[in-house]
Amino acid sequence: MATQGQVITCKAAVAWEPNKPLVIEDVQVAPPQAGEVRIKILYTALCHTDAYTWSGKDPEGLFPCILGHEAAGVVESVGEGVTEVQPGDHVIPCYQAECKECKFCKSGKTNLCGKVRSATGVGVMMSDRQSRFSVNGKPIYHFMGTSTFSQYTVVHDVSVAKIDPSAPLDKVCLLGCGVPTGLGAVWNTAKVEAGSSVAVFGLGTVGLAVAEGAKAAGASRIIGVDIDSKKFDRAKDFGVTEFVNPKDHDKPIQQVLVDMTDGGVDYSFECIGNVSVMRAALECCHKGWGTSVIVGVAASGQEISTRPFQLVTGRVWKGTAFGGFKSRSQVPWLVEKYMKKVLNSTNSFSPAFLLFAFLPISHGFLLPKGSQEIKVDEYITHSLTLGEINKAFDLMHEGGCLRCVLEVHP
Ligand SMILES: NC(=O)c1ccc[n+]([C@@H]2O[C@H](COP(=O)([O-])OP(=O)(O)OC[C@H]3O[C@@H](n4cnc5c(N)ncnc54)[C@H](O)[C@@H]3O)[C@@H](O)[C@H]2O)c1
Ligand SMILES: N[C@@H](CCC(=O)N[C@@H](CSCO)C(=O)NCC(=O)O)C(=O)O
Ligand SMILES: [Zn+2]
Ligand SMILES: [Zn+2]
């Protein structure tokens, strides 16, 4: 490869300061060092967590930085000792690493990994605590260990999922964050059972993926809660069966839901990042067993509260990161599930069917009946180029936008 071992100069969107428009710069990207992978990013989507860090409210936000964490691309080169991927492999960068060796990875209790988190939280690479990005000699911080708003990025090898090369990268880039987070919150974190009642607070991409996951799990009622009633029509396609707009009620929203469900829902999911709504989501759960999962990311300084009596009387409060999915092991499997949907939409019966039917077992866990396929295209409402990234951030704040995918090398 001509670029292997060389510094690559390419375009990237740099966040120089919180809340100031991103600037497309010529960025120098250093070669990967031992245990690192340089990726040519082909498509990246925007997630609300990018906007959150850009806003300056993320205690881990460092500037200048290159944001972005929901993307797909091709390996350009690898550093010494990297064995699991090679140049040309199609990959999804994973902000939640999976080293398979640390105490988190080996616990069998969590998808969090401790191997590189101390570096990714401060915008550098683990080996030398330096950045691989610079603009005219000035270092630019990494973000979430991914920094995908760049034509090339460098990530740790434990943060790369190798995927089926036939998967369309302009679609499966979404499997880097929002969609798996919602599905996994239901399947891995809450473990919703068939017949359950579910409340979803916030009907953006993450909330809709929760609804999709709950439908696949066989939930009997999926109640969508949003302050924007325009969200309701689209949400039906993702499995939401009933809608509540808190603005239409004088009572607290938790009381509205308790009244609707004979004492409360079995499961609730907060997919907004609002601590008052997190409280409501807990308190709308049924006494004795209701479980509430926090998915939304709240700003620095925000804290959750409730009467301890809510927990004493059997409600459970949980949270989820990346939906509890183990990134390197399970992102390729999510891609396969999406590809099954693509195949099925072109062939009424495919021999691949049997293979896919057994994949959940071969991957060590069982999926709810009916969840063999997952939506991805349906979450993509806009497509732009990297150069239009500021417009893409503006779109995020409009009700009609779920995910906007940027073509990084137009
Ligand atoms: N835990 C994780 O691993 C993880 C992963 C991805 C995203 N997130 C977080 O999940 C959250 C949702 O992400 P998204 O991309 O779906 O966001 P989004 O902005 O598209 O969706 C949020 C929805 O909440 C609605 N809303 C806002 N205030 C409300 C209120 N008071 N009551 C009811 N509805 C309200 C909005 O109208 C919108 O439809 C964000 O906080 C994001 O940072 C967390
Ligand atoms: N720096 C932030 C962390 C926010 C946060 O919780 N991030 C989620 C992923 S959001 C993706 O859109 C996460 O995975 N958390 C676990 C981790 O970061 O290790 C803050 O401090 O608020
Ligand atoms: Zn995200
Ligand atoms: Zn680990």
XYZ file of C-alpha atoms and ligand atoms in Angstrom:
478
model
C 0.000 0.000 0.000
C 1.442 3.377 -0.999
C 0.215 5.112 2.147
C 1.303 2.426 4.621
C 3.722 3.857 7.196
C 3.198 7.374 5.859
C 1.401 10.350 7.358
C -1.859 10.826 5.443
C -3.186 14.329 4.888
C -6.952 14.259 4.442
C -10.125 16.187 5.183
C -11.692 16.085 8.621
C -14.302 18.151 10.462
C -12.558 19.730 13.453
C -14.475 20.996 16.494
C -12.112 23.779 17.574
C -14.391 25.017 20.361
C -17.701 23.991 21.926
C -20.728 25.057 19.910
C -18.721 26.803 17.171
C -19.348 25.443 13.648
C -17.078 22.538 12.742
C -14.347 23.438 10.254
C -13.264 21.132 7.411
C -9.479 21.116 7.728
C -6.536 19.377 6.092
C -5.598 17.043 8.919
C -2.427 14.968 9.234
C -3.148 11.411 10.368
C -0.073 9.574 11.672
C 0.485 5.876 10.861
C -0.921 3.335 13.323
C 1.458 2.227 16.052
C 1.568 -1.217 17.695
C -1.938 -2.466 18.395
C -3.562 0.258 16.268
C -5.510 0.309 13.020
C -5.833 3.134 10.494
C -9.234 3.127 8.804
C -10.449 4.891 5.685
C -13.879 6.061 6.837
C -16.374 5.888 3.974
C -19.651 6.740 5.703
C -20.453 8.227 9.072
C -23.753 9.120 10.681
C -24.325 11.687 13.409
C -25.579 10.679 16.857
C -26.971 12.968 19.539
C -23.971 12.144 21.711
C -21.769 13.972 19.158
C -23.997 17.037 19.561
C -23.878 16.629 23.343
C -20.073 16.659 23.469
C -19.885 19.467 20.920
C -22.241 21.520 23.147
C -19.566 21.611 25.862
C -21.737 19.768 28.417
C -19.750 16.506 28.342
C -17.298 16.375 31.257
C -15.018 14.293 29.004
C -15.291 16.741 26.084
C -11.883 18.070 24.997
C -11.200 20.632 22.273
C -10.007 20.801 19.579
C -11.217 17.353 18.650
C -12.611 15.255 15.814
C -16.047 13.971 16.813
C -18.004 11.054 15.296
C -18.588 7.470 16.421
C -21.212 5.841 14.135
C -19.393 4.843 10.954
C -18.061 2.211 8.579
C -14.944 1.984 6.441
C -12.042 -0.088 5.154
C -8.765 -0.841 6.930
C -5.939 1.145 5.281
C -3.043 -0.182 7.371
C -2.319 -1.852 10.688
C 0.373 -1.419 13.321
C 2.724 -4.053 14.661
C 1.096 -7.035 16.342
C -2.362 -6.497 14.860
C -3.619 -9.898 13.776
C -7.396 -9.777 13.656
C -7.784 -7.305 10.784
C -5.729 -6.507 7.704
C -5.714 -3.844 4.982
C -8.839 -4.096 2.859
C -11.096 -5.504 5.583
C -14.481 -3.832 5.943
C -14.967 -2.638 9.503
C -17.103 -0.713 11.947
C -15.189 1.289 14.586
C -16.521 0.565 18.073
C -16.467 3.193 20.814
C -17.071 0.427 23.313
C -13.960 -1.735 22.969
C -13.794 -5.497 23.545
C -10.345 -6.877 24.371
C -11.639 -10.284 25.574
C -8.895 -10.303 28.247
C -9.614 -7.653 30.884
C -11.653 -8.290 34.015
C -14.704 -6.622 32.476
C -14.528 -8.695 29.295
C -13.938 -11.900 31.238
C -16.665 -11.242 33.831
C -19.526 -12.402 31.630
C -21.505 -9.623 33.338
C -20.950 -6.565 31.147
C -20.027 -5.363 27.674
C -17.807 -2.608 29.105
C -14.078 -3.127 28.490
C -11.286 -1.629 30.557
C -8.361 -2.055 28.161
C -8.255 1.391 26.512
C -11.009 3.364 28.298
C -8.525 5.523 30.249
C -7.078 6.780 26.948
C -10.296 7.128 24.949
C -11.794 9.263 27.718
C -8.983 11.804 27.375
C -8.680 11.853 23.593
C -5.393 10.008 23.108
C -4.030 6.603 22.109
C -3.106 4.127 24.851
C 0.494 3.295 23.879
C 2.047 6.768 24.138
C -0.871 8.906 25.413
C -0.565 11.017 22.244
C -2.986 11.888 19.466
C -2.491 10.615 15.906
C -4.243 13.726 14.514
C -2.703 17.151 13.950
C -3.323 20.309 11.956
C -0.094 22.104 11.020
C 1.665 20.476 13.964
C -1.089 21.236 16.512
C -2.465 18.034 18.087
C -6.194 17.425 17.768
C -7.869 15.166 20.344
C -9.541 11.871 19.451
C -13.160 11.342 20.566
C -14.643 8.137 22.038
C -11.723 6.230 20.519
C -13.308 6.553 17.069
C -13.221 10.136 15.568
C -15.126 9.214 12.447
C -15.736 12.750 11.103
C -12.464 12.276 9.233
C -11.506 10.602 5.965
C -8.941 8.551 7.918
C -8.856 7.724 11.600
C -6.663 5.664 13.926
C -8.275 3.383 16.503
C -7.144 0.671 18.919
C -7.344 -2.846 17.496
C -9.724 -3.801 20.313
C -12.146 -1.208 18.917
C -12.589 -2.640 15.416
C -15.340 -5.023 14.312
C -14.642 -6.836 11.041
C -17.840 -7.235 9.026
C -19.201 -8.972 5.932
C -17.558 -7.231 2.941
C -20.795 -7.392 0.970
C -22.683 -5.249 3.517
C -23.476 -1.740 2.246
C -21.316 0.600 4.305
C -23.652 3.558 3.759
C -26.280 1.633 5.720
C -24.458 -0.533 8.254
C -22.562 2.474 9.593
C -25.667 2.875 11.783
C -24.755 -0.342 13.550
C -21.927 1.569 15.238
C -24.249 3.126 17.815
C -27.917 4.132 17.918
C -29.737 1.095 16.512
C -27.821 -1.569 18.501
C -28.174 0.565 21.621
C -31.967 0.533 21.432
C -32.258 -3.138 20.445
C -29.743 -4.245 23.056
C -31.362 -2.189 25.816
C -34.402 -4.435 25.336
C -32.752 -7.777 24.564
C -29.624 -7.673 26.733
C -30.201 -5.151 29.515
C -33.913 -5.405 30.320
C -34.460 -8.856 28.783
C -38.090 -8.039 27.974
C -40.329 -11.126 27.850
C -43.214 -11.847 25.504
C -46.473 -10.320 26.698
C -44.779 -7.466 28.611
C -45.942 -3.864 28.643
C -43.270 -1.348 27.670
C -43.039 2.464 27.791
C -40.499 4.226 25.564
C -39.681 7.832 26.448
C -38.302 9.661 23.391
C -39.012 8.482 19.845
C -35.741 9.351 18.124
C -33.516 6.649 16.622
C -32.702 5.082 19.977
C -36.320 5.041 21.181
C -37.550 3.614 17.887
C -34.917 0.872 18.072
C -36.186 0.107 21.596
C -39.692 -0.192 20.141
C -38.401 -2.444 17.353
C -36.612 -4.628 19.894
C -39.678 -4.789 22.142
C -41.899 -5.795 19.238
C -39.435 -8.542 18.305
C -39.446 -9.704 21.919
C -43.227 -10.071 21.760
C -44.218 -7.147 24.001
C -48.001 -6.801 24.082
C -48.155 -3.021 24.604
C -45.493 -0.562 23.482
C -46.395 2.930 24.650
C -44.427 5.734 22.990
C -44.020 8.978 24.951
C -42.814 12.121 23.203
C -43.474 15.853 23.433
C -43.523 16.056 19.640
C -46.734 14.452 18.325
C -45.283 14.438 14.795
C -43.132 11.502 15.945
C -46.136 9.259 16.416
C -47.040 8.310 12.854
C -43.573 7.030 11.990
C -43.248 5.220 15.317
C -46.094 2.846 14.397
C -43.826 1.302 11.752
C -41.297 0.469 14.483
C -43.847 -1.271 16.722
C -45.273 1.461 18.953
C -48.896 0.598 19.697
C -50.050 3.636 21.735
C -48.906 7.215 22.100
C -48.858 9.717 24.908
C -47.830 13.348 24.678
C -47.140 14.655 28.204
C -48.253 18.086 27.004
C -51.808 16.750 26.571
C -52.097 15.914 30.285
C -52.304 17.891 33.518
C -51.214 14.921 35.636
C -47.529 13.911 35.869
C -46.706 11.565 32.979
C -45.848 8.699 35.355
C -49.378 8.887 36.795
C -50.877 8.897 33.288
C -48.991 5.696 32.457
C -49.795 4.009 35.772
C -53.486 4.724 35.164
C -53.298 3.378 31.609
C -51.651 0.106 32.622
C -53.352 -1.090 35.801
C -50.517 -0.060 38.100
C -47.584 0.541 35.776
C -45.574 -0.939 32.931
C -43.298 -3.961 33.174
C -40.410 -2.137 31.468
C -39.592 1.471 30.624
C -36.727 3.043 28.678
C -35.529 6.649 28.868
C -34.110 7.568 25.443
C -33.799 11.352 25.809
C -31.119 12.275 28.355
C -33.461 14.277 30.626
C -33.124 13.516 34.347
C -36.732 14.496 35.178
C -37.949 12.088 32.517
C -35.624 9.399 33.957
C -37.490 9.773 37.246
C -40.859 9.563 35.505
C -39.671 6.479 33.602
C -38.803 4.734 36.854
C -41.971 5.780 38.622
C -44.283 4.601 35.815
C -43.029 1.043 36.413
C -45.164 -1.536 38.173
C -44.639 -2.054 41.899
C -42.822 -5.284 42.695
C -41.070 -5.898 39.389
C -41.071 -2.964 36.952
C -37.632 -2.266 35.482
C -36.525 1.053 34.025
C -33.461 1.353 31.779
C -31.630 4.661 31.355
C -30.295 4.975 27.819
C -30.169 8.764 27.367
C -26.985 10.655 28.210
C -27.464 13.589 30.597
C -25.183 16.601 30.841
C -22.427 17.208 33.337
C -23.822 18.206 36.741
C -27.217 16.561 36.184
C -28.295 13.987 38.757
C -31.172 11.540 39.048
C -33.422 11.309 42.086
C -36.481 9.441 43.346
C -37.884 8.336 46.679
C -35.918 5.257 47.791
C -39.369 3.776 48.489
C -39.701 3.334 44.708
C -36.858 0.813 44.846
C -37.780 -0.640 48.227
C -41.091 -1.593 46.648
C -39.444 -3.600 43.928
C -38.777 -1.323 40.980
C -35.339 -1.744 39.404
C -33.271 1.091 37.919
C -30.642 0.139 35.318
C -28.568 1.748 32.588
C -27.059 0.563 29.347
C -24.053 1.444 27.188
C -24.237 0.301 23.554
C -27.228 -1.798 24.555
C -25.033 -4.265 26.378
C -23.679 -5.650 23.101
C -20.098 -6.910 23.079
C -18.835 -4.866 20.204
C -16.270 -6.926 18.285
C -18.171 -10.179 18.785
C -21.678 -8.954 18.162
C -21.537 -6.052 15.688
C -20.645 -8.496 12.855
C -23.615 -10.590 13.919
C -25.918 -7.539 13.804
C -24.615 -6.867 10.293
C -25.500 -10.466 9.372
C -29.012 -9.982 10.717
C -29.403 -6.859 8.622
C -28.048 -8.685 5.563
C -30.609 -11.397 6.097
C -33.312 -8.755 5.743
C -31.653 -7.476 2.572
C -31.449 -11.037 1.203
C -35.023 -11.821 2.143
C -36.298 -8.702 0.450
C -34.662 -9.887 -2.789
C -35.256 -13.689 -2.479
C -38.402 -15.154 -1.036
C -36.363 -18.137 0.195
C -32.627 -18.238 0.526
C -30.369 -21.106 1.676
C -28.796 -18.475 3.918
C -31.989 -18.691 5.960
C -30.887 -21.818 7.853
C -27.506 -20.346 8.616
C -29.070 -17.210 10.030
C -31.623 -19.191 11.978
C -28.781 -20.870 13.881
C -26.536 -17.855 14.322
C -28.084 -16.733 17.614
C -27.190 -20.099 19.117
C -23.678 -20.118 17.693
C -23.097 -16.669 19.186
C -23.908 -17.919 22.648
C -27.241 -16.313 23.295
C -30.794 -16.648 22.119
C -32.863 -13.941 20.545
C -36.544 -13.407 20.975
C -38.743 -15.116 18.410
C -39.324 -12.936 15.374
C -36.164 -10.911 15.827
C -34.052 -12.587 13.158
C -34.061 -9.457 11.009
C -33.351 -5.863 11.915
C -34.207 -2.586 10.254
C -31.441 -0.163 9.316
C -32.425 1.728 6.157
C -35.636 2.862 7.849
C -33.672 5.018 10.307
C -31.854 6.946 7.557
C -33.809 10.090 6.768
C -31.051 12.235 5.239
C -27.815 11.790 3.254
C -25.193 14.538 2.887
C -21.415 14.836 2.500
C -18.729 15.462 5.124
C -18.447 19.039 3.865
C -22.094 19.593 4.791
C -21.663 18.430 8.379
C -22.864 21.649 9.993
C -26.082 21.395 7.997
C -26.376 17.803 9.211
C -26.138 18.969 12.842
C -28.862 21.558 12.154
C -31.052 18.789 10.718
C -30.678 16.747 13.917
C -32.640 19.348 15.794
C -35.539 19.138 13.357
C -38.262 16.661 14.284
C -38.161 14.874 10.903
C -34.527 13.743 11.140
C -33.576 10.369 12.571
C -30.142 9.586 11.175
C -28.235 11.638 8.601
C -25.472 9.655 6.850
C -22.478 11.581 5.503
C -20.489 10.397 2.495
C -16.939 11.023 3.648
C -15.098 10.728 0.282
C -17.639 12.281 -2.152
N -26.411 4.740 26.354
C -25.913 4.674 25.121
O -25.072 3.821 24.821
C -26.401 5.630 24.082
C -26.163 5.365 22.721
C -26.693 6.240 21.756
C -27.377 7.370 22.166
N -27.552 7.609 23.493
C -28.327 8.755 23.971
O -29.700 8.442 23.776
C -30.454 9.648 23.688
C -31.399 9.576 22.508
O -30.695 9.589 21.297
P -31.482 9.834 19.915
O -30.452 9.854 18.858
O -32.616 8.892 19.792
O -32.049 11.308 20.204
P -33.234 12.156 19.546
O -33.006 13.578 19.933
O -33.391 11.809 18.120
O -34.556 11.647 20.288
C -35.006 12.184 21.485
C -36.526 12.257 21.435
O -36.965 12.679 22.717
C -38.041 13.588 22.564
N -38.114 14.384 23.786
C -37.347 15.442 24.160
N -37.715 15.884 25.383
C -38.731 15.085 25.782
C -39.526 15.029 26.977
N -39.328 15.881 27.982
N -40.466 14.063 27.065
C -40.688 13.193 26.036
N -39.967 13.204 24.889
C -39.004 14.134 24.773
C -37.696 14.356 21.300
O -38.853 14.948 20.717
C -37.091 13.267 20.432
O -38.084 12.640 19.640
C -29.424 10.772 23.649
O -29.291 11.282 24.958
C -28.143 10.058 23.235
O -27.003 10.777 23.665
C -27.087 6.752 24.455
N -18.418 11.260 28.329
C -19.800 11.102 28.604
C -20.169 9.644 28.513
C -21.488 9.534 27.903
C -21.912 8.079 27.781
O -22.480 7.533 28.720
N -21.648 7.451 26.652
C -22.182 6.148 26.346
C -22.236 6.027 24.869
S -23.254 7.233 24.123
C -23.168 6.835 22.512
O -23.936 7.661 21.799
C -21.301 5.032 26.856
O -21.050 4.045 26.202
N -20.878 5.124 28.070
C -19.976 4.172 28.655
C -18.560 4.655 28.575
O -18.368 5.820 28.151
O -17.651 3.907 28.920
C -20.171 11.656 29.957
O -19.291 11.629 30.845
O -21.306 12.113 30.111
Zn -24.040 7.417 19.691
Zn -11.652 -5.838 27.840
